[in-house]
Coordinates of C-alpha atoms in Angstrom, one line a residue:
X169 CA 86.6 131.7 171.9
X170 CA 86.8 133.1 168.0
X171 CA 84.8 136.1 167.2
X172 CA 81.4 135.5 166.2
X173 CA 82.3 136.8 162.7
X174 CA 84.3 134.0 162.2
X175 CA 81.6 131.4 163.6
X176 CA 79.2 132.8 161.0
X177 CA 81.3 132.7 158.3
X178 CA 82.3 129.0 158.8
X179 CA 78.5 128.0 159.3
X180 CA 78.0 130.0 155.7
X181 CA 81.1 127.2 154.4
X182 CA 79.2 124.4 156.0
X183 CA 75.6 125.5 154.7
X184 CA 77.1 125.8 150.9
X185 CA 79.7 123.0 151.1
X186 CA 76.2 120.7 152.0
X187 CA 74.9 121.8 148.7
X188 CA 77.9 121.7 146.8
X189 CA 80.5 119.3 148.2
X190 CA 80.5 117.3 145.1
X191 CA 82.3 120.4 143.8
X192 CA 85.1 119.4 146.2
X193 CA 88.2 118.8 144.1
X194 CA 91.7 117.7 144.5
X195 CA 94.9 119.3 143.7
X196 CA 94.2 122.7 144.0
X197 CA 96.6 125.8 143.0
X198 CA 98.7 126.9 146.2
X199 CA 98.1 130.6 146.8
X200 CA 101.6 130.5 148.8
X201 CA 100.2 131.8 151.9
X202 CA 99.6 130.3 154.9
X203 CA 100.9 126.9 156.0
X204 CA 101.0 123.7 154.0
X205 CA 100.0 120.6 155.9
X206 CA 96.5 118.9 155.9
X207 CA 93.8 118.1 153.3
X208 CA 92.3 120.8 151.4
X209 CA 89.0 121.4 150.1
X210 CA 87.3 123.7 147.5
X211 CA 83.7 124.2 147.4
X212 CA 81.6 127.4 146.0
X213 CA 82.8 129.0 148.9
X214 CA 86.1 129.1 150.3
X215 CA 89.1 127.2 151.2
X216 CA 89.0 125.9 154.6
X217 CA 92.0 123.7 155.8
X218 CA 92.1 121.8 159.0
X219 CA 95.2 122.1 161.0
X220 CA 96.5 120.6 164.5
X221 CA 94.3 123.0 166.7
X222 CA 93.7 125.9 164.0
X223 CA 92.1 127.3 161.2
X224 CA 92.8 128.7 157.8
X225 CA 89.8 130.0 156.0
X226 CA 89.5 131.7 152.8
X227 CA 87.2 134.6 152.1
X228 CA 84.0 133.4 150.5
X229 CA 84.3 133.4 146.4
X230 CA 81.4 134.7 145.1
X231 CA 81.6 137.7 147.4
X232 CA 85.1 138.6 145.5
X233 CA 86.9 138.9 149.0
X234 CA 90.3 137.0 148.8
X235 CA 91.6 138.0 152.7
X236 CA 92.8 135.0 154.6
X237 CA 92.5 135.1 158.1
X238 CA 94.2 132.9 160.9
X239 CA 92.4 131.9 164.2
X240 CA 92.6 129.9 167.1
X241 CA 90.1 128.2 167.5
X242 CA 89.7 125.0 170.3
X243 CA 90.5 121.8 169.1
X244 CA 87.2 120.5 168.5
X245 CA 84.3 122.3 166.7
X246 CA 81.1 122.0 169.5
X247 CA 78.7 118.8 168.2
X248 CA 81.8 117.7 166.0
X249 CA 83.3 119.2 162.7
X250 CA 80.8 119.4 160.5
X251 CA 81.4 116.6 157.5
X252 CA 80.7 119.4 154.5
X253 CA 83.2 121.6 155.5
X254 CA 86.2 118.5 155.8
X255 CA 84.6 117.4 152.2
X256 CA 83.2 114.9 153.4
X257 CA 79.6 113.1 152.9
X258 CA 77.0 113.8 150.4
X259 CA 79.0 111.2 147.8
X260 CA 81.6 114.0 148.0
X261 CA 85.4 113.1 148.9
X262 CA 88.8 115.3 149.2
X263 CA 91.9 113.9 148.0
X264 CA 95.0 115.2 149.3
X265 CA 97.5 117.5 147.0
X266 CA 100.4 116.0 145.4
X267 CA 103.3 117.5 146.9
X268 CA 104.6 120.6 145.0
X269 CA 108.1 120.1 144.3
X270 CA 110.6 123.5 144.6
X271 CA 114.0 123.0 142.9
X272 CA 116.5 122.4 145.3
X273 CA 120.1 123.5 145.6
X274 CA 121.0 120.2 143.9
X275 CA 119.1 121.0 140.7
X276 CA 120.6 124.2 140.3
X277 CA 123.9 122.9 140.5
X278 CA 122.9 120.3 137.9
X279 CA 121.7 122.8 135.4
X280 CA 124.3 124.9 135.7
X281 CA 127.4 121.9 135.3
X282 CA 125.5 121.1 132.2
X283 CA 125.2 124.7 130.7
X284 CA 128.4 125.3 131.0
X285 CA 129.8 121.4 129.5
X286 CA 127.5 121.9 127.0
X287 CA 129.0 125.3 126.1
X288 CA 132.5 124.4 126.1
X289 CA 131.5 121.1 124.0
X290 CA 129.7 123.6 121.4
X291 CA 132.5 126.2 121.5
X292 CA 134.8 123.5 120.1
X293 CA 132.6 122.2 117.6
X294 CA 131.4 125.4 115.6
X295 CA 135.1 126.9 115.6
X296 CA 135.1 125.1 112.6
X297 CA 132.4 126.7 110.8
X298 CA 133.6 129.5 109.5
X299 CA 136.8 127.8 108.2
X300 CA 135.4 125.2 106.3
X301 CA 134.9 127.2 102.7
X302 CA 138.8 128.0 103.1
X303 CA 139.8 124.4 104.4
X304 CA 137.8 122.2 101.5
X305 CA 139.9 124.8 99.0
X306 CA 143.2 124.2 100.7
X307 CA 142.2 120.3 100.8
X308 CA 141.5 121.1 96.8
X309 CA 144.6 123.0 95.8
X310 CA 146.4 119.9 97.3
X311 CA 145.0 117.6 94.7
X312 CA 144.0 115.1 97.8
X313 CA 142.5 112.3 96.1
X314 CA 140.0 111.6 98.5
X315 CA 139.0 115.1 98.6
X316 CA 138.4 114.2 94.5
X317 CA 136.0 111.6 94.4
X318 CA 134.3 113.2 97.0
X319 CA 134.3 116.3 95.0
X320 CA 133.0 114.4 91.8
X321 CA 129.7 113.3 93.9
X322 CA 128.8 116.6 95.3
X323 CA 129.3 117.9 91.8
X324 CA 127.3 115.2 90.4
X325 CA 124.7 116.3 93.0
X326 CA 124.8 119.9 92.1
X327 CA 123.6 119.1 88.3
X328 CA 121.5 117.0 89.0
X329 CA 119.4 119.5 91.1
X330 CA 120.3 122.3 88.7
X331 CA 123.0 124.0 90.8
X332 CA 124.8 127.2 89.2
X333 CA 128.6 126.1 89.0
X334 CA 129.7 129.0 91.7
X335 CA 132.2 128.3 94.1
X336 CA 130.5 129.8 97.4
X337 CA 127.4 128.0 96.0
X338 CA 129.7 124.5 96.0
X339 CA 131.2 125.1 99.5
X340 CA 127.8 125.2 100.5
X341 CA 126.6 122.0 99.3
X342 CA 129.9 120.1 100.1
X343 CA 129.8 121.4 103.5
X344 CA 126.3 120.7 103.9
X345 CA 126.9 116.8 102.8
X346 CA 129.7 116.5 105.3
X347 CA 127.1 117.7 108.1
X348 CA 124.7 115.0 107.2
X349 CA 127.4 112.2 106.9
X350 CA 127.9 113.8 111.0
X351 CA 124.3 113.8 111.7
X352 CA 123.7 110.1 110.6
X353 CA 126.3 109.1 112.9
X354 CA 124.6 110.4 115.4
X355 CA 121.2 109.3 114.5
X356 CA 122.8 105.7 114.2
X357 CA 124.0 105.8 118.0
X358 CA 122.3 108.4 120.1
X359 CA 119.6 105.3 121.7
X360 CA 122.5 103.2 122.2
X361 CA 124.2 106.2 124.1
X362 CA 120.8 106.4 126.0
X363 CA 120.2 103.0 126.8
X364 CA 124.1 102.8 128.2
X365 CA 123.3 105.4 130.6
X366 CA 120.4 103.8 131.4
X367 CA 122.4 100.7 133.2
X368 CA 125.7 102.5 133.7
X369 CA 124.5 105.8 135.0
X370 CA 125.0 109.3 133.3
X371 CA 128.3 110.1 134.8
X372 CA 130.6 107.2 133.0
X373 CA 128.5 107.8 130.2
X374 CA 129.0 110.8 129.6
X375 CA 132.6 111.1 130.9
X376 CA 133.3 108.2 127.7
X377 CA 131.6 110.5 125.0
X378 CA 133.5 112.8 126.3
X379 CA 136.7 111.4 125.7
X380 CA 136.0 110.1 121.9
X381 CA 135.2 114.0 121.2
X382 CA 138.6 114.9 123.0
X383 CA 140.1 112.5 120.5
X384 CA 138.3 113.7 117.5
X385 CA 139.9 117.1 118.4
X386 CA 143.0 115.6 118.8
X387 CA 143.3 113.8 115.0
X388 CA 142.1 116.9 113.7
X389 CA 144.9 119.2 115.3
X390 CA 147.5 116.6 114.6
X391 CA 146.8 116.2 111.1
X392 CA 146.4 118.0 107.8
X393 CA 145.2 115.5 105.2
X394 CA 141.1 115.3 104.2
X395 CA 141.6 111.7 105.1
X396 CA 142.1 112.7 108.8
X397 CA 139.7 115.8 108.7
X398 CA 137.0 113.1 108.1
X399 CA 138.0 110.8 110.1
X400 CA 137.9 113.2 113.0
X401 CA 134.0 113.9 112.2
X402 CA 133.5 110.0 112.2
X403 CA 134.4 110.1 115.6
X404 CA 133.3 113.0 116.7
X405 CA 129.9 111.9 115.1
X406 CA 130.3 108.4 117.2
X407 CA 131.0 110.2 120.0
X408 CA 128.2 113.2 120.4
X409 CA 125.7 111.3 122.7
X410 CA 126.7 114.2 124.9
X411 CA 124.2 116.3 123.9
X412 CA 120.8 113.6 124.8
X413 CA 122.7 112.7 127.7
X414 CA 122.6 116.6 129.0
X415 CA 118.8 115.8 128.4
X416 CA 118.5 112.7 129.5
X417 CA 120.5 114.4 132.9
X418 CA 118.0 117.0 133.3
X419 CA 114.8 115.0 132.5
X420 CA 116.1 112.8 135.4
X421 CA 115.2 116.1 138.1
X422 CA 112.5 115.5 140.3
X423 CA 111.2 119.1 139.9
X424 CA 108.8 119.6 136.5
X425 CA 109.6 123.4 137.0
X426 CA 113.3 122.7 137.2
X427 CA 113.2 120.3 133.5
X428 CA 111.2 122.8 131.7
X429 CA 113.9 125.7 132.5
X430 CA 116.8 122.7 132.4
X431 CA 115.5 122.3 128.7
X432 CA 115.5 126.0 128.0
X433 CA 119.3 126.6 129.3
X434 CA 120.1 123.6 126.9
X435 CA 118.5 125.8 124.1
X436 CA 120.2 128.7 125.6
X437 CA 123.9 126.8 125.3
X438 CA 123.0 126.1 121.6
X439 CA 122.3 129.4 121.1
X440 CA 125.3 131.0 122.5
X441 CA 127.8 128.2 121.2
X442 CA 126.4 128.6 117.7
X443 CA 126.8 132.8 117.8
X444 CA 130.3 133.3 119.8
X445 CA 132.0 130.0 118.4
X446 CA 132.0 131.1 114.5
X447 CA 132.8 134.4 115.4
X448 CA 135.5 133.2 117.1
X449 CA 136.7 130.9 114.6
X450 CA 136.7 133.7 112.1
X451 CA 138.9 136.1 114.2
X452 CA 142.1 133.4 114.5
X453 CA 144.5 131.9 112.4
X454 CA 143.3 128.8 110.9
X455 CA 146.3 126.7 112.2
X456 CA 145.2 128.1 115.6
X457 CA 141.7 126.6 115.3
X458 CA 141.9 123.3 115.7
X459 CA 144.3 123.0 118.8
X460 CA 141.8 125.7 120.7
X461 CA 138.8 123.4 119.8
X462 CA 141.1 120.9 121.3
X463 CA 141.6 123.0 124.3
X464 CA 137.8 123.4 125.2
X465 CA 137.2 119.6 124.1
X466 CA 139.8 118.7 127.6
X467 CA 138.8 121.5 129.9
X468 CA 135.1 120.1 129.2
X469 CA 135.9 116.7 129.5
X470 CA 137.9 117.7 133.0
X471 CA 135.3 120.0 134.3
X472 CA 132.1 117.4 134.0
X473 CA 134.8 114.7 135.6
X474 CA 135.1 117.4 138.5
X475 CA 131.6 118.9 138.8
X476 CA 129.1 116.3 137.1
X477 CA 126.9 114.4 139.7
X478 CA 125.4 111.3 139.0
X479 CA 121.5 111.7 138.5
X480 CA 120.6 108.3 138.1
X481 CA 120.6 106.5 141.5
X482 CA 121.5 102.8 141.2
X483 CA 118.1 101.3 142.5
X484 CA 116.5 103.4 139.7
X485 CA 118.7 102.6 136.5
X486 CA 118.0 99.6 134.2
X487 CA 119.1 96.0 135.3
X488 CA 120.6 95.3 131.8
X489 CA 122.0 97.4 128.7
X490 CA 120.7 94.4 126.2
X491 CA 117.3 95.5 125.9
X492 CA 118.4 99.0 124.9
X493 CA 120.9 96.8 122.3
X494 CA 117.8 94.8 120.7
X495 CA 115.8 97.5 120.2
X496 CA 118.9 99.7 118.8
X497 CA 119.1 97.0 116.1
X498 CA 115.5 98.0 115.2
X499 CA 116.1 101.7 115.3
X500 CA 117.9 101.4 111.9
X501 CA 114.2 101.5 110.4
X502 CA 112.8 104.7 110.6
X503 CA 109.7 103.2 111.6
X504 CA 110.9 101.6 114.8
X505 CA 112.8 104.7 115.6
X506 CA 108.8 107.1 115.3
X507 CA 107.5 103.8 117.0
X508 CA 109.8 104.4 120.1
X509 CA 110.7 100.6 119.7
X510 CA 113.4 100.9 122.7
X511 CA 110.9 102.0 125.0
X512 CA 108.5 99.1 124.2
X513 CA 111.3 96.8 124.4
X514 CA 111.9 97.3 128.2
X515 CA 110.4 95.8 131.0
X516 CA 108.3 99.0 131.9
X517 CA 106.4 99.7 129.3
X518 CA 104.5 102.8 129.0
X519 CA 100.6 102.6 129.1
X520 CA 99.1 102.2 126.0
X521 CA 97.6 106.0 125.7
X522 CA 101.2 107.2 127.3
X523 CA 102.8 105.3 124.5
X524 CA 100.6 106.8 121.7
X525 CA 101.5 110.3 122.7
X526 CA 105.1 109.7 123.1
X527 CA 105.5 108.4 119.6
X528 CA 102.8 111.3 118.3
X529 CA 105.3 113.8 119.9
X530 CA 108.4 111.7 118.4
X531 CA 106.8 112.6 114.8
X532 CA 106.2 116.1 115.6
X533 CA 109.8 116.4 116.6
X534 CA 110.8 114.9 113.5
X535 CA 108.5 116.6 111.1
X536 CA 109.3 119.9 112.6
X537 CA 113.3 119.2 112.5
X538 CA 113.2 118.2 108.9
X539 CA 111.6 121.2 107.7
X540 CA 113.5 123.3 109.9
X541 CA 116.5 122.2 109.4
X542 CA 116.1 122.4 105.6
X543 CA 115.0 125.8 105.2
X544 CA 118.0 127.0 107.6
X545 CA 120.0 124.9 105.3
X546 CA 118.9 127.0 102.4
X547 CA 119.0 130.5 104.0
X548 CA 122.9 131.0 102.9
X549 CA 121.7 130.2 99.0
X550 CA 118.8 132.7 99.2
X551 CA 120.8 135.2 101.0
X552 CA 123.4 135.4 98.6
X553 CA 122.2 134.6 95.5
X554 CA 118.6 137.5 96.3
X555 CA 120.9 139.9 98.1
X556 CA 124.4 139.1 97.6
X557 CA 125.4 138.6 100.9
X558 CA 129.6 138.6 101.4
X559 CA 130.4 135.5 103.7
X560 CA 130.8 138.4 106.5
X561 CA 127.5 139.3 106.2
X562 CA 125.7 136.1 106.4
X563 CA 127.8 135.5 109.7
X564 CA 126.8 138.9 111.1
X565 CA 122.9 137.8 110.2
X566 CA 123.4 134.3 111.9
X567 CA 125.2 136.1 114.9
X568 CA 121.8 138.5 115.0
X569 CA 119.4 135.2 114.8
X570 CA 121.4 133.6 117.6
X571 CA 121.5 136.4 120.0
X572 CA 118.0 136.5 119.3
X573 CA 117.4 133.0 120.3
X574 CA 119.1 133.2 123.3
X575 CA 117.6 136.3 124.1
X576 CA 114.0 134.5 123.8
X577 CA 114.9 131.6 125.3
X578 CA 116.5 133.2 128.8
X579 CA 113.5 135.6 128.9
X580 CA 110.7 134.1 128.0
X581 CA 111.0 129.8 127.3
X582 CA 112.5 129.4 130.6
X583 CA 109.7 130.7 132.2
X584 CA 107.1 128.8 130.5
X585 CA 105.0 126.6 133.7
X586 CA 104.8 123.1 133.4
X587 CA 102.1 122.2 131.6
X588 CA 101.7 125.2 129.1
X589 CA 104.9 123.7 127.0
X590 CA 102.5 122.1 124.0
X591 CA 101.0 125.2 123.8
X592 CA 104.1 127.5 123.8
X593 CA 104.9 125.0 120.8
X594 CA 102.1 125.7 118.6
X595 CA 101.9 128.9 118.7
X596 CA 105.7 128.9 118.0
X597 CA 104.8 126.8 115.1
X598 CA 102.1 129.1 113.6
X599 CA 104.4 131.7 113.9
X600 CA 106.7 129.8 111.7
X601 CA 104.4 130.1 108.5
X602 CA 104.2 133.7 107.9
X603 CA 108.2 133.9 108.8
X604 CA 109.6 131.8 106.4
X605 CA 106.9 133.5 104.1
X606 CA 108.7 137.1 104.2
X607 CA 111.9 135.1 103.7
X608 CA 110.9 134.0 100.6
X609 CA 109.0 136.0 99.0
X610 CA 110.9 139.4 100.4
X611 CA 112.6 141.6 98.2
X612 CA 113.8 144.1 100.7
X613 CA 115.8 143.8 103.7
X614 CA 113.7 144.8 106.6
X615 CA 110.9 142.3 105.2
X616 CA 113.8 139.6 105.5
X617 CA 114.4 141.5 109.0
X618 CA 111.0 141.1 110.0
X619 CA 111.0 137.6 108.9
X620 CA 113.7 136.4 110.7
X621 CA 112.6 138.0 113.6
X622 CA 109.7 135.6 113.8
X623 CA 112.1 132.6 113.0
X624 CA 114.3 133.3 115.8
X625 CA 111.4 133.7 118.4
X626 CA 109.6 130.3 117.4
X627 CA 113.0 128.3 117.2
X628 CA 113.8 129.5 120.6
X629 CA 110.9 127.9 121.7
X630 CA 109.7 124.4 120.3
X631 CA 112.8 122.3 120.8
X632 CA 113.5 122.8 124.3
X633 CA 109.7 123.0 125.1
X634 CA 109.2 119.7 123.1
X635 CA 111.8 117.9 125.1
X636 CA 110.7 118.8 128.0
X637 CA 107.8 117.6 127.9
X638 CA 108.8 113.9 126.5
X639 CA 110.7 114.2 129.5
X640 CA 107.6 113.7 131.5
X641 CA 107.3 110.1 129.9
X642 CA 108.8 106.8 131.6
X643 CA 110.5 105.3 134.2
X644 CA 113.6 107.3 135.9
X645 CA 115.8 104.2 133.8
X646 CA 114.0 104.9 130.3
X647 CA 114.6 108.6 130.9
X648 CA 118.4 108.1 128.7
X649 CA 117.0 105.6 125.4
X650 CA 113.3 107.9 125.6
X651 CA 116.0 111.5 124.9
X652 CA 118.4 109.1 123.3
X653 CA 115.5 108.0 121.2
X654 CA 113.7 111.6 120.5
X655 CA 117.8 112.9 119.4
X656 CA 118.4 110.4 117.0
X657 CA 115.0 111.4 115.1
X658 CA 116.5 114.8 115.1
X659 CA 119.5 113.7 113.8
X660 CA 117.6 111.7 111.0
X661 CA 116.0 114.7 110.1
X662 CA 119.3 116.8 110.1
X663 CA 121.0 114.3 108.1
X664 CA 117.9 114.0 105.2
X665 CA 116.0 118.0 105.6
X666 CA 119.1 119.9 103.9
X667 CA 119.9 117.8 101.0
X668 CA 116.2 117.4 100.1
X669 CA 115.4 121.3 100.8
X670 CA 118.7 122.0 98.9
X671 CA 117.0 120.1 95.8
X672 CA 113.5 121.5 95.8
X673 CA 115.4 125.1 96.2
X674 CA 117.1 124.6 93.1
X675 CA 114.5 122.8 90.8
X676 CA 111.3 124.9 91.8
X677 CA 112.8 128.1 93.3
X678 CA 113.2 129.9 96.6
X679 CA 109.5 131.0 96.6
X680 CA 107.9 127.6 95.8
X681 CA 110.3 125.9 98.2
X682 CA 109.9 128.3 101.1
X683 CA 106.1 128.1 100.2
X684 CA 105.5 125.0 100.1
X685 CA 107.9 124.1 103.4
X686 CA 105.9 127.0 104.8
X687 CA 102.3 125.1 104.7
X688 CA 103.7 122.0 105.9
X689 CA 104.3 123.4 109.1
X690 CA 100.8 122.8 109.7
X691 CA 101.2 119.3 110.0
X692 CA 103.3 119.2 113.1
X693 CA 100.7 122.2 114.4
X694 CA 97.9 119.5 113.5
X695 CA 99.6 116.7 115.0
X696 CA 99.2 118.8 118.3
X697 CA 96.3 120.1 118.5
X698 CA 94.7 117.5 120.7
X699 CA 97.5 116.2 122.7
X700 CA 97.8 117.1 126.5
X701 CA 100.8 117.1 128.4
X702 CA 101.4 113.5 130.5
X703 CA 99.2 113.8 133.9
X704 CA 101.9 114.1 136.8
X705 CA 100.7 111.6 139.5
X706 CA 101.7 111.6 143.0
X707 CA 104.0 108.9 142.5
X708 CA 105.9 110.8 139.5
X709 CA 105.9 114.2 141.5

């Protein structure tokens, strides 16, 4: 027989729980201790969960003690088990919890293969950008003529926007119109990258995009003409669905704990590829470059063919790619891209309320990219022309911001719960205001310091947060055209957000342009305020 102490304290449970079982809820926390099987109730009083022939009973809650004790106690309670303390009667009821899913083995593995891919992929591509001010001069010396009439439209962009004729100032602008030309490409094909994997499965996929960036590498290295350096972007452009495919991989996890930190190590890769890959670039020869980009391009494209598992079982993937076509068609409109028009196009629609925060989240991606991306554009024209920053100094100050980000982003976004991403994002956004405030209106370097401080911390934080979260929405085969989707309205951004930031810089100022960018943070900040993260059901967990 239990102790008496016991006996008393489960009558107190029963007495209470009659009085307050409709406080009986579902889907309680886990405290971790104990065992996990059987329904679980939670009145005013404590936890009591029925097991095959024992008890687990919490201390009572409004007498602060948290002790959990473990009894035998016989099989049947005398006279029955009372119904308050199983949750039962009174109109109450006890739903059992939704499974808690840990990451496995299998999601670790998963994480880690696309880290490093993503890495090599972005170790290739930024090589270049540290020789592209020297290779647009050697491409100009050469009197290429395509390199001339491109030359006559950036020029004729420069006055129109009141440019000072300075070379650096030039490079700038020409390089920054070759990055939207790359950006477009991708915006143009990202959903039909996504809505291939949907029916194909991730691993071909991705093994295909791959190979077109292997042989963007490989016309680049090959050849010295502008003709062929563009070309090479083309395809390389055509051929980046590597990057939402890494999300659309990791969205398709069954863990939500093991998506939000999947999301965060993308951020992390970006972070690193974008800090060691100029650097790198810098520190060889400049007929070196392109056969090394070439060299991580096929150790990447070998490695995911070795290591990459598919995530997309066959039952789950899409029974045909031509929906994901249609809607592609329609994704040409900005509108149908915010609308998630792919998504509405399938079979499995997301509910009506589901839908509305998916494409209220789409716009918040796209606002916040757009004005992101344009005042990052413009932080190399502010730094030089208010501080006179040498070319090595500006890369030192991007190095800093990227070890930053992927400082923040392996400490702190990768530990953000599921659930608390929309809020992680807000604040990041707020924080976003007053640092691209002291970046434009400083006139000292620790207030451009300070400022950039701030802008490393919130950047760390609302793409991969973002993403994870829309990658809560739809089916296990909309998981690659909902990324696809949500990439190619950051692409749009990235392909408009420089050139028009690059304008109102140069026709109102650094101040009024940092200003005014500055404010309009709010919108994406308002956009959020009263969306909720998608409600995991038992089915989804």
């Amino acid at each position: 027989m239990p102790p008496s102490g016991l006996l008393g304290r489960l009558a107190s449970v029963a007495v209470v729980s009659l009085r307050k079982s409709a406080a009986c809820v579902s889907c309680c926390p886990e405290s971790g201790r104990g065992r996990t099987e059987g329904p679980l109730c939670w009145g005013e009083g404590a936890p009591v969960r029925v097991l095959a022939g024992r008890w687990l009973l919490g201390g009572m809650v409004g007498a602060g003690d948290q002790r959990w004790l473990h009894e035998d106690l016989p099989p049947r309670w005398p006279g029955g088990i009372p119904a308050a303390v199983m949750g039962w009667g009174a109109g109450g009821s006890c739903t059992p919890r939704p499974p808690i899913h840990q990451q496995t083995p299998q999601d670790t593995r998963v994480i880690t293969v696309v880290f490093l891919g993503l890495l090599l992929d972005l170790l290739a591509f930024t090589l270049l950008l540290p020789l592209l001010p020297g290779l647009l001069e050697s491409h100009s010396r050469a009197h290429d003529p395509l390199y001339g009439s491109w030359q006559r439209g950036v020029d004729w962009f420069a006055a129109a926007i009141r440019m000072p004729a300075e070379k650096r100032y030039n490079s700038v602008l020409f390089g920054g119109l070759i990055g939207s030309v790359f950006s477009f490409l991708q915006f143009l094909l990202a959903p039909l990258t996504g809505a291939v994997s949907d029916c194909l499965g991730r691993r071909p996929t991705m093994l295909l995009s791959l190979t077109g960036l292997v042989m963007s590498y490989a016309v680049w290295a090959t050849s010295r003409s502008f003709a062929a350096f563009l070309a090479s972007r083309v395809i390389g452009g055509i051929s980046k669905g590597n990057v939402s495919l890494s999300t659309a991989i990791i969205a398709d996890l069954s863990s939500p704990s093991a998506r939000s930190r999947g999301m965060a190590v993308i951020g992390v890769a970006f972070s690193l590829g974008f800090t060691l890959g100029p650097m790198l670039g810098a520190s060889l020869p400049s007929e070196t470059v392109p056969w090394l980009a070439l060299l991580f391009a096929v150790s990447n494209l070998l490695f995911m063919f070795c290591f990459l598992p598919e995530t997309l079982l066959p039952e789950k993937r899409a029974p045909s790619i031509t929906p994901g076509f249609r809607a592609a068609a329609d994704l040409l409109s900005p509108l149908a891209l915010l609308r998630f028009s792919a998504v509405t196009h399938s079979q499995d629609t997301p509910a009506g309320d589901r839908l509305w925060s998916l494409r209220r989240l789409g716009l918040v991606y796209f606002l916040y990219l757009f004005l992101f991306s344009g005042l990052e554009y413009t932080l190399s024209f502010l730094a030089h022309q208010r501080f006179q920053f040498s070319s090595l100094q500006q890369g030192k100050m991007f190095f800093s911001i990227g070890l930053s980000m992927a400082a923040v982003q392996g400490a702190y976004a990768r530990r953000i719960s599921p659930g608390g991403e929309i809020t992680a994002v807000k604040r990041a956004i707020l924080l976003l205001v007053p640092a691209f405030l002291l970046i434009g209106w400083g006139l000292t370097l620790p207030v451009l310091g300070l400022g950039l401080l701030l802008y490393s911390f919130a950047a760390a934080v609302v793409v991969p947060c973002l993403s994870s979260v829309v990658a809560d929405y739809g089916s296990a085969g909309q998981k690659g055209t909902i990324m696809g989707t949500l990439r190619s309205l950051g692409a749009l951004a990235r392909a408009v957000g420089p050139m028009v930031a690059a304008s109102v810089y140069w026709l109102a100022g650094a101040r009024v342009c940092f200003t005014v960018c500055s404010g309009l943070f709010l919108l994406p900040f308002l956009l959020l305020r009263k969306l909720r993260p998608p409600a995991r059901t038992l089915k989804a967990e």
